[in-house]
Every structure is written in structure tokens, then in C-alpha cells.
Amino acid sequence: MILGGFLLFLAVGGCLGAEVRLTTLTCSKHTMNPGTRVIIQSPFFPANYPPQYRCQYEITCNSRESTFLRFICPSFNLESSPGCLKDRFIVTYKGFTTTKCGARSPNGIVTTDGWTRITFFSNPTKTARGFRCYIWCHPKATTPTTTQTTLTTPTSTATPTTLITSPPTSESTIPASTADTAATAPPTSDSSIPATTTDQQPEISQQAHNKPQQQQQQQLLQVQRLPKLSLMSKRMKNLKNII
């Protein structure tokens, strides 16, 4: 029993000692590592903080881009005022600024990266118990990269067989020149008749047809000339007689 109680005392004492060894930050700049936590608290906590007090913390966790900060504030009590114009607790982190006072605690705030600035201010009049907050530094969850496996279908390397067939002999026995000559040669019956013969036949028939007409015209001319000749002969005779 004595040994068991001693071991229990060591375990509890170790836990309490671990809690005491947490770093309570002063009003300045601080750097943390992922997986660690720190404490910020008002002066004289848990007693009332003093009037006209100002404190600013600037906390960075390495590395800033791959971490974020989380606020856990189990105790928070400041003087309350509309718009937090009197005592106030201001948290600034990338892209955001929030102001707390009264019992409105910053508990649960999570920053967008591993940096924050905290400003605590009290006015000259009324004070309150103050605050105690734990600030944790956590690494951001990394998205696992997935490797896509591409299945390739093997291509066949077999060479296709080409069949070469000879053309029919009936088509190859006729030379190209003979076929062209047979196609272009004129018929035999047309080539035996010269072109001049066909042109002379109409002229011969035309001359045979015109010959009787010419003879008739000559006879008419002779008949017409006879009276004139007889008249002239008579006149010649008369002239001879006169002479």
C-alpha cells in the first residue's frame, strides 16, 4: 500500500510539474514549434489586472505556411462595454481581426497560418479578474498525393502477309498501241473514196443540165440577128446603086 501510494504521488506530481513547466509568455515576440503550447495571461491572474495596462504578444510557429494556431481560454473576464471601447482583448491573424471584452472569450479561435498578434488593453477605471489562454501550434494536414497507374495494351508486332496476284493473260496480250490504233483508225469503206470525187460529180451533172439551155440561147440569138442582117444587106445595095 505504501509503495502504491508513493507511485501515485510521483505520477500526479509529474503531471503537475509538467503543467508548471509550460512557458508563460511575456509581452514580446515568440517562436513556437509544431506540437507545443504556451500560456498567456493577464498580470496578477487570478487576481484583478491593473488599470491603464497594455501588453502585446506576437507568436509565430515554424514554419508559418505549414502550421496553424488554436486558442483555448478556460478563464476570461474583462470589463464589459459597448463596442469593447474600454478594456479589450484583440486577436489579429492573417485576413482577420477580432475584439473581445466582458465574458466573450476568444476560446476556439483557429488561425489561417502559424502567426498571430494579441493585444490586451485596460482603461484607467474599472478592472476585472482577467484571462488565461493556452495557445497550441499544430501542423497543417497534408493532402496525400495519389499516383495514377496507366495500363497500356501491348501492340502486336506481327507483319501482315501481302498476296500478289498476276493480272489475267487476256488483258495483257493486247498491246496498248494496237488498241489505240484500232480505236482511232477510220472505216475502210470511207477511206477508199477520195474527197475530190464526191466534189466533181455535182459539177458534171450541172454541166450536162446546162448544155441544152445554152444551145437554145444561141439559136434565139441567131434568129434575132437575121432581120438585122437582111436590112443591112438592103441598105448596102441601095448605096451601091446611088453611087
CSV table of C-alpha atoms in Angstrom, one decimal:
chain,number,residue,atom,x,y,z
A,1,MET,CA,0.0,0.0,0.0
A,2,ILE,CA,2.8,2.4,0.9
A,3,LEU,CA,4.6,1.6,-2.4
A,4,GLY,CA,1.4,2.1,-4.4
A,5,GLY,CA,0.7,5.5,-2.8
A,6,PHE,CA,4.2,6.6,-3.5
A,7,LEU,CA,4.0,5.7,-7.1
A,8,LEU,CA,0.7,7.6,-7.4
A,9,PHE,CA,2.2,10.6,-5.8
A,10,LEU,CA,5.1,10.6,-8.3
A,11,ALA,CA,2.7,10.3,-11.2
A,12,VAL,CA,0.5,13.2,-10.0
A,13,GLY,CA,3.5,15.2,-9.2
A,14,GLY,CA,5.0,14.6,-12.6
A,15,CYS,CA,1.7,15.8,-14.3
A,16,LEU,CA,1.6,18.9,-12.1
A,17,GLY,CA,5.2,19.5,-12.7
A,18,ALA,CA,4.7,19.2,-16.5
A,19,GLU,CA,1.9,21.8,-16.2
A,20,VAL,CA,4.1,24.2,-14.2
A,21,ARG,CA,6.9,23.9,-16.8
A,22,LEU,CA,4.7,25.4,-19.5
A,23,THR,CA,6.1,28.7,-20.8
A,24,THR,CA,4.1,31.8,-19.8
A,25,LEU,CA,4.9,34.4,-22.4
A,26,THR,CA,5.9,37.9,-21.7
A,27,CYS,CA,4.7,40.9,-23.8
A,28,SER,CA,7.1,40.4,-26.8
A,29,LYS,CA,7.7,38.3,-29.9
A,30,HIS,CA,7.9,34.5,-29.5
A,31,THR,CA,8.5,31.5,-31.8
A,32,MET,CA,7.0,28.0,-31.3
A,33,ASN,CA,7.4,24.6,-32.9
A,34,PRO,CA,4.6,22.3,-34.1
A,35,GLY,CA,3.1,20.2,-31.2
A,36,THR,CA,3.9,22.7,-28.4
A,37,ARG,CA,1.8,25.1,-26.4
A,38,VAL,CA,2.3,28.3,-24.4
A,39,ILE,CA,0.3,30.3,-21.9
A,40,ILE,CA,-0.6,34.0,-22.0
A,41,GLN,CA,-2.4,35.5,-19.0
A,42,SER,CA,-3.2,39.0,-17.6
A,43,PRO,CA,-1.0,40.4,-14.8
A,44,PHE,CA,-1.7,39.1,-11.3
A,45,PHE,CA,-4.1,36.4,-12.6
A,46,PRO,CA,-6.3,35.1,-11.0
A,47,ALA,CA,-6.4,38.5,-9.2
A,48,ASN,CA,-7.6,41.6,-11.0
A,49,TYR,CA,-5.3,43.1,-13.6
A,50,PRO,CA,-4.1,46.7,-13.1
A,51,PRO,CA,-5.7,49.8,-14.8
A,52,GLN,CA,-4.0,51.5,-17.7
A,53,TYR,CA,-2.2,48.4,-18.8
A,54,ARG,CA,-1.1,47.5,-22.3
A,55,CYS,CA,0.6,44.3,-23.5
A,56,GLN,CA,1.2,42.9,-27.0
A,57,TYR,CA,2.2,39.3,-28.0
A,58,GLU,CA,3.4,38.3,-31.4
A,59,ILE,CA,3.6,34.5,-31.8
A,60,THR,CA,5.0,32.6,-34.8
A,61,CYS,CA,5.0,28.8,-35.3
A,62,ASN,CA,7.6,27.3,-37.6
A,63,SER,CA,7.0,27.1,-40.4
A,64,ARG,CA,4.3,29.7,-40.7
A,65,GLU,CA,2.9,28.4,-44.0
A,66,SER,CA,2.6,24.7,-42.8
A,67,THR,CA,1.1,25.3,-39.3
A,68,PHE,CA,-1.8,27.0,-37.6
A,69,LEU,CA,-2.6,28.2,-34.0
A,70,ARG,CA,-5.5,27.3,-31.8
A,71,PHE,CA,-6.8,29.3,-28.7
A,72,ILE,CA,-8.1,27.5,-25.6
A,73,CYS,CA,-9.2,30.0,-22.9
A,74,PRO,CA,-10.7,28.3,-19.8
A,75,SER,CA,-10.9,31.7,-17.9
A,76,PHE,CA,-11.8,35.0,-19.5
A,77,ASN,CA,-13.4,38.0,-17.8
A,78,LEU,CA,-12.8,41.7,-18.7
A,79,GLU,CA,-14.6,44.9,-18.1
A,80,SER,CA,-17.6,44.9,-20.5
A,81,SER,CA,-18.5,47.9,-22.7
A,82,PRO,CA,-20.4,48.6,-25.9
A,83,GLY,CA,-18.1,48.0,-28.8
A,84,CYS,CA,-15.3,47.0,-26.4
A,85,LEU,CA,-14.2,50.6,-26.1
A,86,LYS,CA,-12.9,50.2,-22.6
A,87,ASP,CA,-10.9,47.0,-21.6
A,88,ARG,CA,-10.4,44.8,-24.7
A,89,PHE,CA,-8.5,41.7,-26.0
A,90,ILE,CA,-7.7,42.0,-29.7
A,91,VAL,CA,-6.6,38.9,-31.8
A,92,THR,CA,-5.2,39.5,-35.3
A,93,TYR,CA,-4.2,36.8,-37.7
A,94,LYS,CA,-3.9,36.5,-41.5
A,95,GLY,CA,-7.0,38.1,-43.0
A,96,PHE,CA,-8.9,38.6,-39.7
A,97,THR,CA,-9.1,40.8,-36.6
A,98,THR,CA,-11.5,40.2,-33.7
A,99,THR,CA,-12.0,42.1,-30.5
A,100,LYS,CA,-13.2,40.6,-27.2
A,101,CYS,CA,-14.3,42.0,-23.9
A,102,GLY,CA,-16.6,41.1,-20.9
A,103,ALA,CA,-17.3,37.4,-20.9
A,104,ARG,CA,-16.9,37.0,-24.7
A,105,SER,CA,-13.9,34.7,-24.8
A,106,PRO,CA,-11.5,34.1,-27.7
A,107,ASN,CA,-11.7,30.4,-26.9
A,108,GLY,CA,-11.8,28.2,-30.0
A,109,ILE,CA,-10.2,30.7,-32.4
A,110,VAL,CA,-8.1,28.9,-35.1
A,111,THR,CA,-5.8,31.0,-37.3
A,112,THR,CA,-5.2,30.5,-41.0
A,113,ASP,CA,-1.4,30.1,-40.6
A,114,GLY,CA,1.2,29.9,-37.9
A,115,TRP,CA,1.2,33.6,-36.9
A,116,THR,CA,-0.9,35.8,-34.6
A,117,ARG,CA,-0.7,39.1,-32.7
A,118,ILE,CA,-2.6,39.6,-29.4
A,119,THR,CA,-3.1,43.0,-27.8
A,120,PHE,CA,-4.5,43.5,-24.3
A,121,PHE,CA,-5.6,46.9,-23.1
A,122,SER,CA,-7.2,48.2,-19.9
A,123,ASN,CA,-8.6,51.7,-19.2
A,124,PRO,CA,-8.0,53.9,-16.1
A,125,THR,CA,-11.2,53.0,-14.3
A,126,LYS,CA,-12.8,49.6,-13.6
A,127,THR,CA,-10.8,46.3,-13.8
A,128,ALA,CA,-11.7,42.6,-13.7
A,129,ARG,CA,-10.1,39.2,-13.0
A,130,GLY,CA,-8.5,38.9,-16.4
A,131,PHE,CA,-7.7,35.9,-18.6
A,132,ARG,CA,-5.6,32.8,-19.0
A,133,CYS,CA,-5.3,31.3,-22.5
A,134,TYR,CA,-3.4,28.3,-24.0
A,135,ILE,CA,-2.1,28.6,-27.5
A,136,TRP,CA,-1.4,25.5,-29.4
A,137,CYS,CA,0.8,25.1,-32.5
A,138,HIS,CA,-0.5,22.4,-34.9
A,139,PRO,CA,0.9,21.2,-38.3
A,140,LYS,CA,-1.5,21.5,-41.2
A,141,ALA,CA,-2.8,18.3,-42.6
A,142,THR,CA,-1.1,17.4,-45.8
A,143,THR,CA,-3.1,16.1,-48.7
A,144,PRO,CA,-1.7,12.7,-49.8
A,145,THR,CA,-0.6,12.6,-53.4
A,146,THR,CA,-2.2,9.8,-55.4
A,147,THR,CA,-0.3,8.1,-58.1
A,148,GLN,CA,-2.4,7.0,-61.1
A,149,THR,CA,-1.3,3.8,-62.8
A,150,THR,CA,-1.8,3.8,-66.5
A,151,LEU,CA,-2.5,0.4,-68.1
A,152,THR,CA,-1.0,0.1,-71.6
A,153,THR,CA,-2.2,-2.5,-74.0
A,154,PRO,CA,0.7,-4.2,-75.8
A,155,THR,CA,0.7,-3.7,-79.5
A,156,SER,CA,1.1,-6.6,-82.0
A,157,THR,CA,4.4,-6.7,-84.0
A,158,ALA,CA,3.3,-9.3,-86.5
A,159,THR,CA,3.9,-8.3,-90.1
A,160,PRO,CA,0.8,-8.7,-92.3
A,161,THR,CA,1.2,-11.1,-95.3
A,162,THR,CA,0.7,-9.5,-98.7
A,163,LEU,CA,-0.7,-11.6,-101.6
A,164,ILE,CA,0.5,-10.6,-105.1
A,165,THR,CA,-1.7,-12.0,-107.9
A,166,SER,CA,-0.8,-11.8,-111.7
A,167,PRO,CA,-3.3,-10.0,-113.9
A,168,PRO,CA,-5.3,-12.1,-116.5
A,169,THR,CA,-3.4,-13.0,-119.6
A,170,SER,CA,-6.3,-12.0,-121.9
A,171,GLU,CA,-5.8,-8.4,-121.0
A,172,SER,CA,-2.0,-8.4,-121.1
A,173,THR,CA,-1.8,-9.9,-124.7
A,174,ILE,CA,-3.2,-6.8,-126.4
A,175,PRO,CA,-0.5,-4.1,-126.7
A,176,ALA,CA,-1.6,-0.6,-125.8
A,177,SER,CA,-0.5,0.7,-129.3
A,178,THR,CA,-2.7,-1.8,-131.1
A,179,ALA,CA,-5.8,-1.0,-129.0
A,180,ASP,CA,-5.3,2.7,-129.7
A,181,THR,CA,-4.8,2.1,-133.5
A,182,ALA,CA,-8.0,0.0,-133.6
A,183,ALA,CA,-9.9,2.7,-131.9
A,184,THR,CA,-8.7,5.6,-133.9
A,185,ALA,CA,-8.5,4.0,-137.4
A,186,PRO,CA,-11.3,5.2,-139.8
A,187,PRO,CA,-13.6,2.6,-141.6
A,188,THR,CA,-12.1,1.1,-144.8
A,189,SER,CA,-15.2,2.0,-146.9
A,190,ASP,CA,-14.9,5.7,-146.2
A,191,SER,CA,-11.2,5.9,-146.9
A,192,SER,CA,-11.4,4.2,-150.5
A,193,ILE,CA,-13.4,7.2,-151.9
A,194,PRO,CA,-11.3,10.3,-152.5
A,195,ALA,CA,-12.7,13.6,-151.4
A,196,THR,CA,-12.3,15.1,-154.8
A,197,THR,CA,-14.6,12.5,-156.5
A,198,THR,CA,-17.5,13.5,-154.4
A,199,ASP,CA,-16.9,17.1,-155.2
A,200,GLN,CA,-16.7,16.6,-159.0
A,201,GLN,CA,-19.9,14.6,-159.5
A,202,PRO,CA,-22.2,17.6,-158.9
A,203,GLU,CA,-20.2,19.7,-161.4
A,204,ILE,CA,-20.5,17.1,-164.3
A,205,SER,CA,-24.3,16.7,-163.8
A,206,GLN,CA,-24.7,20.5,-163.6
A,207,GLN,CA,-22.8,21.0,-166.9
A,208,ALA,CA,-24.9,18.3,-168.7
A,209,HIS,CA,-28.0,20.0,-167.5
A,210,ASN,CA,-26.9,23.5,-168.7
A,211,LYS,CA,-25.8,22.5,-172.2
A,212,PRO,CA,-29.3,22.3,-173.9
A,213,GLN,CA,-30.1,25.7,-172.4
A,214,GLN,CA,-27.0,27.2,-173.9
A,215,GLN,CA,-27.9,25.8,-177.3
A,216,GLN,CA,-31.4,27.3,-177.2
A,217,GLN,CA,-30.0,30.7,-176.3
A,218,GLN,CA,-27.6,30.6,-179.2
A,219,GLN,CA,-30.4,29.7,-181.7
A,220,LEU,CA,-32.5,32.6,-180.4
A,221,LEU,CA,-29.7,35.0,-180.9
A,222,GLN,CA,-29.2,33.8,-184.5
A,223,VAL,CA,-32.9,34.2,-185.2
A,224,GLN,CA,-32.9,37.7,-183.8
A,225,ARG,CA,-29.8,38.6,-185.9
A,226,LEU,CA,-31.4,37.5,-189.3
A,227,PRO,CA,-33.7,40.6,-189.8
A,228,LYS,CA,-30.9,42.9,-188.9
A,229,LEU,CA,-28.6,41.2,-191.5
A,230,SER,CA,-31.2,41.4,-194.2
A,231,LEU,CA,-31.8,45.1,-193.5
A,232,MET,CA,-28.2,45.8,-193.6
A,233,SER,CA,-27.7,44.0,-196.9
A,234,LYS,CA,-30.6,46.0,-198.5
A,235,ARG,CA,-29.0,49.3,-197.4
A,236,MET,CA,-25.7,48.2,-198.9
A,237,LYS,CA,-27.4,47.5,-202.2
A,238,ASN,CA,-29.1,50.9,-202.2
A,239,LEU,CA,-25.8,52.7,-201.6
A,240,LYS,CA,-24.2,50.8,-204.4
A,241,ASN,CA,-27.0,51.9,-206.8
A,242,ILE,CA,-26.7,55.5,-205.8
A,243,ILE,CA,-23.0,55.6,-206.3
